[in-house]
Amino acid sequence: HTTGADGLGREFLAFKLGSEEYGIDILKVQEIRGYEAVTRIANAPEFIKGVINLRGIIIPVVDMRIKFKLGEPVYDQFTVVIILNINGRVVGMVVDSVSDVTTLTPDQIKQAPDMGTAFSNEYLIGLGTIDERMLILVDINRLMSSAEMGLIEGLAP
């Protein structure tokens, strides 16, 4: 289940949160935007920054750095919002910066050890290794659909 249609691997969008680099399946990514002001929602959890209007669709924006307590979030010219399409629901996710798109073959993806990353292991696909680089591969579908995110109610994982 780790290979693409061509059997040559999967493409991951690499992004940074704090000092770590993460990767998510590029097929879940709809677009990447600069950070813009969001409209706060009353009573939303702190990590839900608010909502933005994306071409007429109101989408929730989650700040991963707040959600996973990765230090004080800074909003600067590198801060980006990755617009995700999760089972037909569109969600924005704030990250420190986006690096590149990387193709990983199955043998470059290792089982993630229980090493206390910000994400619990159930949301990890594994560790992607490219030379000296290490990407923590996040199962963004499962994470965004999870009860703890509270974003997509009634969707079974």
PDB file of C-alpha atoms in Angstrom:
ATOM      1  CA  HIS A   1       0.000   0.000   0.000  1.00  0.00           C
ATOM      2  CA  THR A   2       2.978   2.329  -0.136  1.00  0.00           C
ATOM      3  CA  THR A   3       3.436   2.393  -3.894  1.00  0.00           C
ATOM      4  CA  GLY A   4       1.840   4.715  -6.354  1.00  0.00           C
ATOM      5  CA  ALA A   5       0.177   3.571  -9.561  1.00  0.00           C
ATOM      6  CA  ASP A   6       3.542   3.322 -11.274  1.00  0.00           C
ATOM      7  CA  GLY A   7       5.005   1.185  -8.506  1.00  0.00           C
ATOM      8  CA  LEU A   8       7.842   3.665  -8.088  1.00  0.00           C
ATOM      9  CA  GLY A   9       6.850   5.172  -4.804  1.00  0.00           C
ATOM     10  CA  ARG A  10       4.695   7.913  -3.418  1.00  0.00           C
ATOM     11  CA  GLU A  11       5.106  11.633  -3.471  1.00  0.00           C
ATOM     12  CA  PHE A  12       5.113  13.474  -0.185  1.00  0.00           C
ATOM     13  CA  LEU A  13       4.943  17.174   0.473  1.00  0.00           C
ATOM     14  CA  ALA A  14       7.643  17.974   3.010  1.00  0.00           C
ATOM     15  CA  PHE A  15       7.040  20.727   5.546  1.00  0.00           C
ATOM     16  CA  LYS A  16       8.562  21.949   8.767  1.00  0.00           C
ATOM     17  CA  LEU A  17       7.050  22.249  12.193  1.00  0.00           C
ATOM     18  CA  GLY A  18       9.587  23.476  14.701  1.00  0.00           C
ATOM     19  CA  SER A  19      12.838  21.597  14.199  1.00  0.00           C
ATOM     20  CA  GLU A  20      11.275  18.529  12.605  1.00  0.00           C
ATOM     21  CA  GLU A  21      10.451  17.870   9.003  1.00  0.00           C
ATOM     22  CA  TYR A  22       7.228  16.072   8.165  1.00  0.00           C
ATOM     23  CA  GLY A  23       5.738  14.616   5.034  1.00  0.00           C
ATOM     24  CA  ILE A  24       2.165  14.127   3.900  1.00  0.00           C
ATOM     25  CA  ASP A  25       0.763  12.418   0.842  1.00  0.00           C
ATOM     26  CA  ILE A  26       0.754  14.983  -1.965  1.00  0.00           C
ATOM     27  CA  LEU A  27      -2.548  13.604  -3.245  1.00  0.00           C
ATOM     28  CA  LYS A  28      -4.276  15.041  -0.176  1.00  0.00           C
ATOM     29  CA  VAL A  29      -2.912  18.519  -0.872  1.00  0.00           C
ATOM     30  CA  GLN A  30      -5.179  20.797  -2.833  1.00  0.00           C
ATOM     31  CA  GLU A  31      -3.004  23.906  -2.748  1.00  0.00           C
ATOM     32  CA  ILE A  32      -0.505  25.858  -0.686  1.00  0.00           C
ATOM     33  CA  ARG A  33      -1.183  29.436   0.329  1.00  0.00           C
ATOM     34  CA  GLY A  34       0.559  32.094   2.316  1.00  0.00           C
ATOM     35  CA  TYR A  35      -0.804  32.653   5.786  1.00  0.00           C
ATOM     36  CA  GLU A  36      -3.572  35.209   5.913  1.00  0.00           C
ATOM     37  CA  ALA A  37      -5.743  36.528   8.668  1.00  0.00           C
ATOM     38  CA  VAL A  38      -8.432  34.114   9.737  1.00  0.00           C
ATOM     39  CA  THR A  39     -11.836  34.749  11.246  1.00  0.00           C
ATOM     40  CA  ARG A  40     -11.928  33.427  14.790  1.00  0.00           C
ATOM     41  CA  ILE A  41     -14.756  31.153  15.822  1.00  0.00           C
ATOM     42  CA  ALA A  42     -16.205  31.495  19.297  1.00  0.00           C
ATOM     43  CA  ASN A  43     -15.595  28.498  21.564  1.00  0.00           C
ATOM     44  CA  ALA A  44     -13.349  26.746  19.073  1.00  0.00           C
ATOM     45  CA  PRO A  45     -10.324  24.973  20.544  1.00  0.00           C
ATOM     46  CA  GLU A  46      -7.213  27.122  20.566  1.00  0.00           C
ATOM     47  CA  PHE A  47      -5.507  25.131  17.804  1.00  0.00           C
ATOM     48  CA  ILE A  48      -8.331  25.929  15.398  1.00  0.00           C
ATOM     49  CA  LYS A  49      -7.127  29.363  14.359  1.00  0.00           C
ATOM     50  CA  GLY A  50     -10.415  30.156  12.688  1.00  0.00           C
ATOM     51  CA  VAL A  51     -11.832  29.956   9.213  1.00  0.00           C
ATOM     52  CA  ILE A  52     -10.947  31.408   5.852  1.00  0.00           C
ATOM     53  CA  ASN A  53     -13.047  31.899   2.791  1.00  0.00           C
ATOM     54  CA  LEU A  54     -11.472  29.930  -0.007  1.00  0.00           C
ATOM     55  CA  ARG A  55     -13.240  30.887  -3.231  1.00  0.00           C
ATOM     56  CA  GLY A  56     -16.607  30.797  -1.530  1.00  0.00           C
ATOM     57  CA  ILE A  57     -15.968  27.767   0.669  1.00  0.00           C
ATOM     58  CA  ILE A  58     -15.527  28.409   4.383  1.00  0.00           C
ATOM     59  CA  ILE A  59     -12.780  26.156   5.645  1.00  0.00           C
ATOM     60  CA  PRO A  60     -11.393  25.608   9.134  1.00  0.00           C
ATOM     61  CA  VAL A  61      -7.713  26.345   9.651  1.00  0.00           C
ATOM     62  CA  VAL A  62      -5.761  24.295  12.180  1.00  0.00           C
ATOM     63  CA  ASP A  63      -2.446  25.501  13.547  1.00  0.00           C
ATOM     64  CA  MET A  64      -0.446  22.306  13.973  1.00  0.00           C
ATOM     65  CA  ARG A  65       2.142  24.075  16.093  1.00  0.00           C
ATOM     66  CA  ILE A  66      -0.451  24.956  18.709  1.00  0.00           C
ATOM     67  CA  LYS A  67      -2.167  21.588  18.485  1.00  0.00           C
ATOM     68  CA  PHE A  68       1.039  19.664  19.096  1.00  0.00           C
ATOM     69  CA  LYS A  69       2.678  22.210  21.409  1.00  0.00           C
ATOM     70  CA  LEU A  70       5.639  22.787  19.125  1.00  0.00           C
ATOM     71  CA  GLY A  71       6.768  26.059  20.591  1.00  0.00           C
ATOM     72  CA  GLU A  72       5.348  29.520  20.122  1.00  0.00           C
ATOM     73  CA  PRO A  73       3.977  29.868  16.605  1.00  0.00           C
ATOM     74  CA  VAL A  74       5.467  32.681  14.564  1.00  0.00           C
ATOM     75  CA  TYR A  75       3.583  34.070  11.591  1.00  0.00           C
ATOM     76  CA  ASP A  76       5.990  35.396   8.991  1.00  0.00           C
ATOM     77  CA  GLN A  77       6.585  35.306   5.262  1.00  0.00           C
ATOM     78  CA  PHE A  78       7.464  31.596   5.430  1.00  0.00           C
ATOM     79  CA  THR A  79       4.318  30.547   7.263  1.00  0.00           C
ATOM     80  CA  VAL A  80       2.033  28.664   4.934  1.00  0.00           C
ATOM     81  CA  VAL A  81      -1.387  27.133   4.975  1.00  0.00           C
ATOM     82  CA  ILE A  82      -1.568  23.756   3.301  1.00  0.00           C
ATOM     83  CA  ILE A  83      -5.081  23.280   1.953  1.00  0.00           C
ATOM     84  CA  LEU A  84      -6.012  19.625   2.314  1.00  0.00           C
ATOM     85  CA  ASN A  85      -8.819  17.647   0.835  1.00  0.00           C
ATOM     86  CA  ILE A  86      -9.717  14.945   3.346  1.00  0.00           C
ATOM     87  CA  ASN A  87     -12.492  12.666   2.173  1.00  0.00           C
ATOM     88  CA  GLY A  88     -14.070  15.550   0.309  1.00  0.00           C
ATOM     89  CA  ARG A  89     -13.792  17.968   3.239  1.00  0.00           C
ATOM     90  CA  VAL A  90     -11.419  20.883   2.785  1.00  0.00           C
ATOM     91  CA  VAL A  91      -9.254  21.844   5.747  1.00  0.00           C
ATOM     92  CA  GLY A  92      -6.341  24.253   6.097  1.00  0.00           C
ATOM     93  CA  MET A  93      -3.274  23.450   8.156  1.00  0.00           C
ATOM     94  CA  VAL A  94      -0.736  26.047   9.261  1.00  0.00           C
ATOM     95  CA  VAL A  95       2.915  24.970   9.193  1.00  0.00           C
ATOM     96  CA  ASP A  96       6.205  26.828   9.574  1.00  0.00           C
ATOM     97  CA  SER A  97       7.285  26.353   5.971  1.00  0.00           C
ATOM     98  CA  VAL A  98       7.043  23.982   3.045  1.00  0.00           C
ATOM     99  CA  SER A  99      10.235  22.398   1.736  1.00  0.00           C
ATOM    100  CA  ASP A 100       9.580  20.404  -1.406  1.00  0.00           C
ATOM    101  CA  VAL A 101       7.864  17.410  -2.889  1.00  0.00           C
ATOM    102  CA  THR A 102       9.796  14.200  -2.425  1.00  0.00           C
ATOM    103  CA  THR A 103       9.230  10.793  -3.933  1.00  0.00           C
ATOM    104  CA  LEU A 104       9.799   7.958  -1.520  1.00  0.00           C
ATOM    105  CA  THR A 105      10.075   4.362  -2.588  1.00  0.00           C
ATOM    106  CA  PRO A 106       8.779   1.673  -0.228  1.00  0.00           C
ATOM    107  CA  ASP A 107      12.307   0.790   0.905  1.00  0.00           C
ATOM    108  CA  GLN A 108      12.874   4.399   1.981  1.00  0.00           C
ATOM    109  CA  ILE A 109       9.922   4.237   4.354  1.00  0.00           C
ATOM    110  CA  LYS A 110      10.707   2.631   7.676  1.00  0.00           C
ATOM    111  CA  GLN A 111       8.421   1.771  10.533  1.00  0.00           C
ATOM    112  CA  ALA A 112       8.402   4.691  12.950  1.00  0.00           C
ATOM    113  CA  PRO A 113       9.851   3.770  16.323  1.00  0.00           C
ATOM    114  CA  ASP A 114       7.934   4.967  19.332  1.00  0.00           C
ATOM    115  CA  MET A 115      10.123   7.970  19.786  1.00  0.00           C
ATOM    116  CA  GLY A 116       7.814  10.534  21.199  1.00  0.00           C
ATOM    117  CA  THR A 117       7.228  12.687  18.163  1.00  0.00           C
ATOM    118  CA  ALA A 118       4.523  15.301  18.435  1.00  0.00           C
ATOM    119  CA  PHE A 119       2.147  12.951  16.678  1.00  0.00           C
ATOM    120  CA  SER A 120       1.094   9.715  18.282  1.00  0.00           C
ATOM    121  CA  ASN A 121       2.160   6.667  16.329  1.00  0.00           C
ATOM    122  CA  GLU A 122      -1.332   5.883  15.136  1.00  0.00           C
ATOM    123  CA  TYR A 123      -1.085   8.962  12.920  1.00  0.00           C
ATOM    124  CA  LEU A 124       2.290   8.055  11.469  1.00  0.00           C
ATOM    125  CA  ILE A 125       2.913   6.124   8.289  1.00  0.00           C
ATOM    126  CA  GLY A 126       6.582   5.798   9.124  1.00  0.00           C
ATOM    127  CA  LEU A 127       9.882   7.569   8.656  1.00  0.00           C
ATOM    128  CA  GLY A 128      11.023   8.522   5.215  1.00  0.00           C
ATOM    129  CA  THR A 129      14.761   8.681   4.731  1.00  0.00           C
ATOM    130  CA  ILE A 130      16.419  10.499   1.866  1.00  0.00           C
ATOM    131  CA  ASP A 131      20.188  10.529   2.304  1.00  0.00           C
ATOM    132  CA  GLU A 132      20.700  12.487   5.526  1.00  0.00           C
ATOM    133  CA  ARG A 133      17.159  13.783   5.658  1.00  0.00           C
ATOM    134  CA  MET A 134      14.439  12.255   7.698  1.00  0.00           C
ATOM    135  CA  LEU A 135      10.771  12.949   7.118  1.00  0.00           C
ATOM    136  CA  ILE A 136       8.179  12.012   9.686  1.00  0.00           C
ATOM    137  CA  LEU A 137       5.386  10.748   7.474  1.00  0.00           C
ATOM    138  CA  VAL A 138       1.984  11.673   8.809  1.00  0.00           C
ATOM    139  CA  ASP A 139      -1.217   9.877   7.876  1.00  0.00           C
ATOM    140  CA  ILE A 140      -2.989  13.181   7.425  1.00  0.00           C
ATOM    141  CA  ASN A 141      -6.293  11.559   6.532  1.00  0.00           C
ATOM    142  CA  ARG A 142      -6.424   9.685   9.803  1.00  0.00           C
ATOM    143  CA  LEU A 143      -5.158  12.638  11.816  1.00  0.00           C
ATOM    144  CA  MET A 144      -7.598  15.164  10.393  1.00  0.00           C
ATOM    145  CA  SER A 145     -10.495  12.723  10.702  1.00  0.00           C
ATOM    146  CA  SER A 146      -9.634  11.868  14.288  1.00  0.00           C
ATOM    147  CA  ALA A 147     -11.917  12.702  17.163  1.00  0.00           C
ATOM    148  CA  GLU A 148      -9.197  14.752  18.854  1.00  0.00           C
ATOM    149  CA  MET A 149      -9.160  17.177  15.935  1.00  0.00           C
ATOM    150  CA  GLY A 150     -12.935  17.371  16.079  1.00  0.00           C
ATOM    151  CA  LEU A 151     -13.064  18.675  12.528  1.00  0.00           C
ATOM    152  CA  ILE A 152     -14.840  16.038  10.570  1.00  0.00           C
ATOM    153  CA  GLU A 153     -17.614  14.586  12.608  1.00  0.00           C
ATOM    154  CA  GLY A 154     -19.250  11.376  11.646  1.00  0.00           C
ATOM    155  CA  LEU A 155     -16.537  10.257   9.270  1.00  0.00           C
ATOM    156  CA  ALA A 156     -15.269   6.813  10.019  1.00  0.00           C
ATOM    157  CA  PRO A 157     -11.469   6.498   9.705  1.00  0.00           C
TER     158      PRO A 157
END
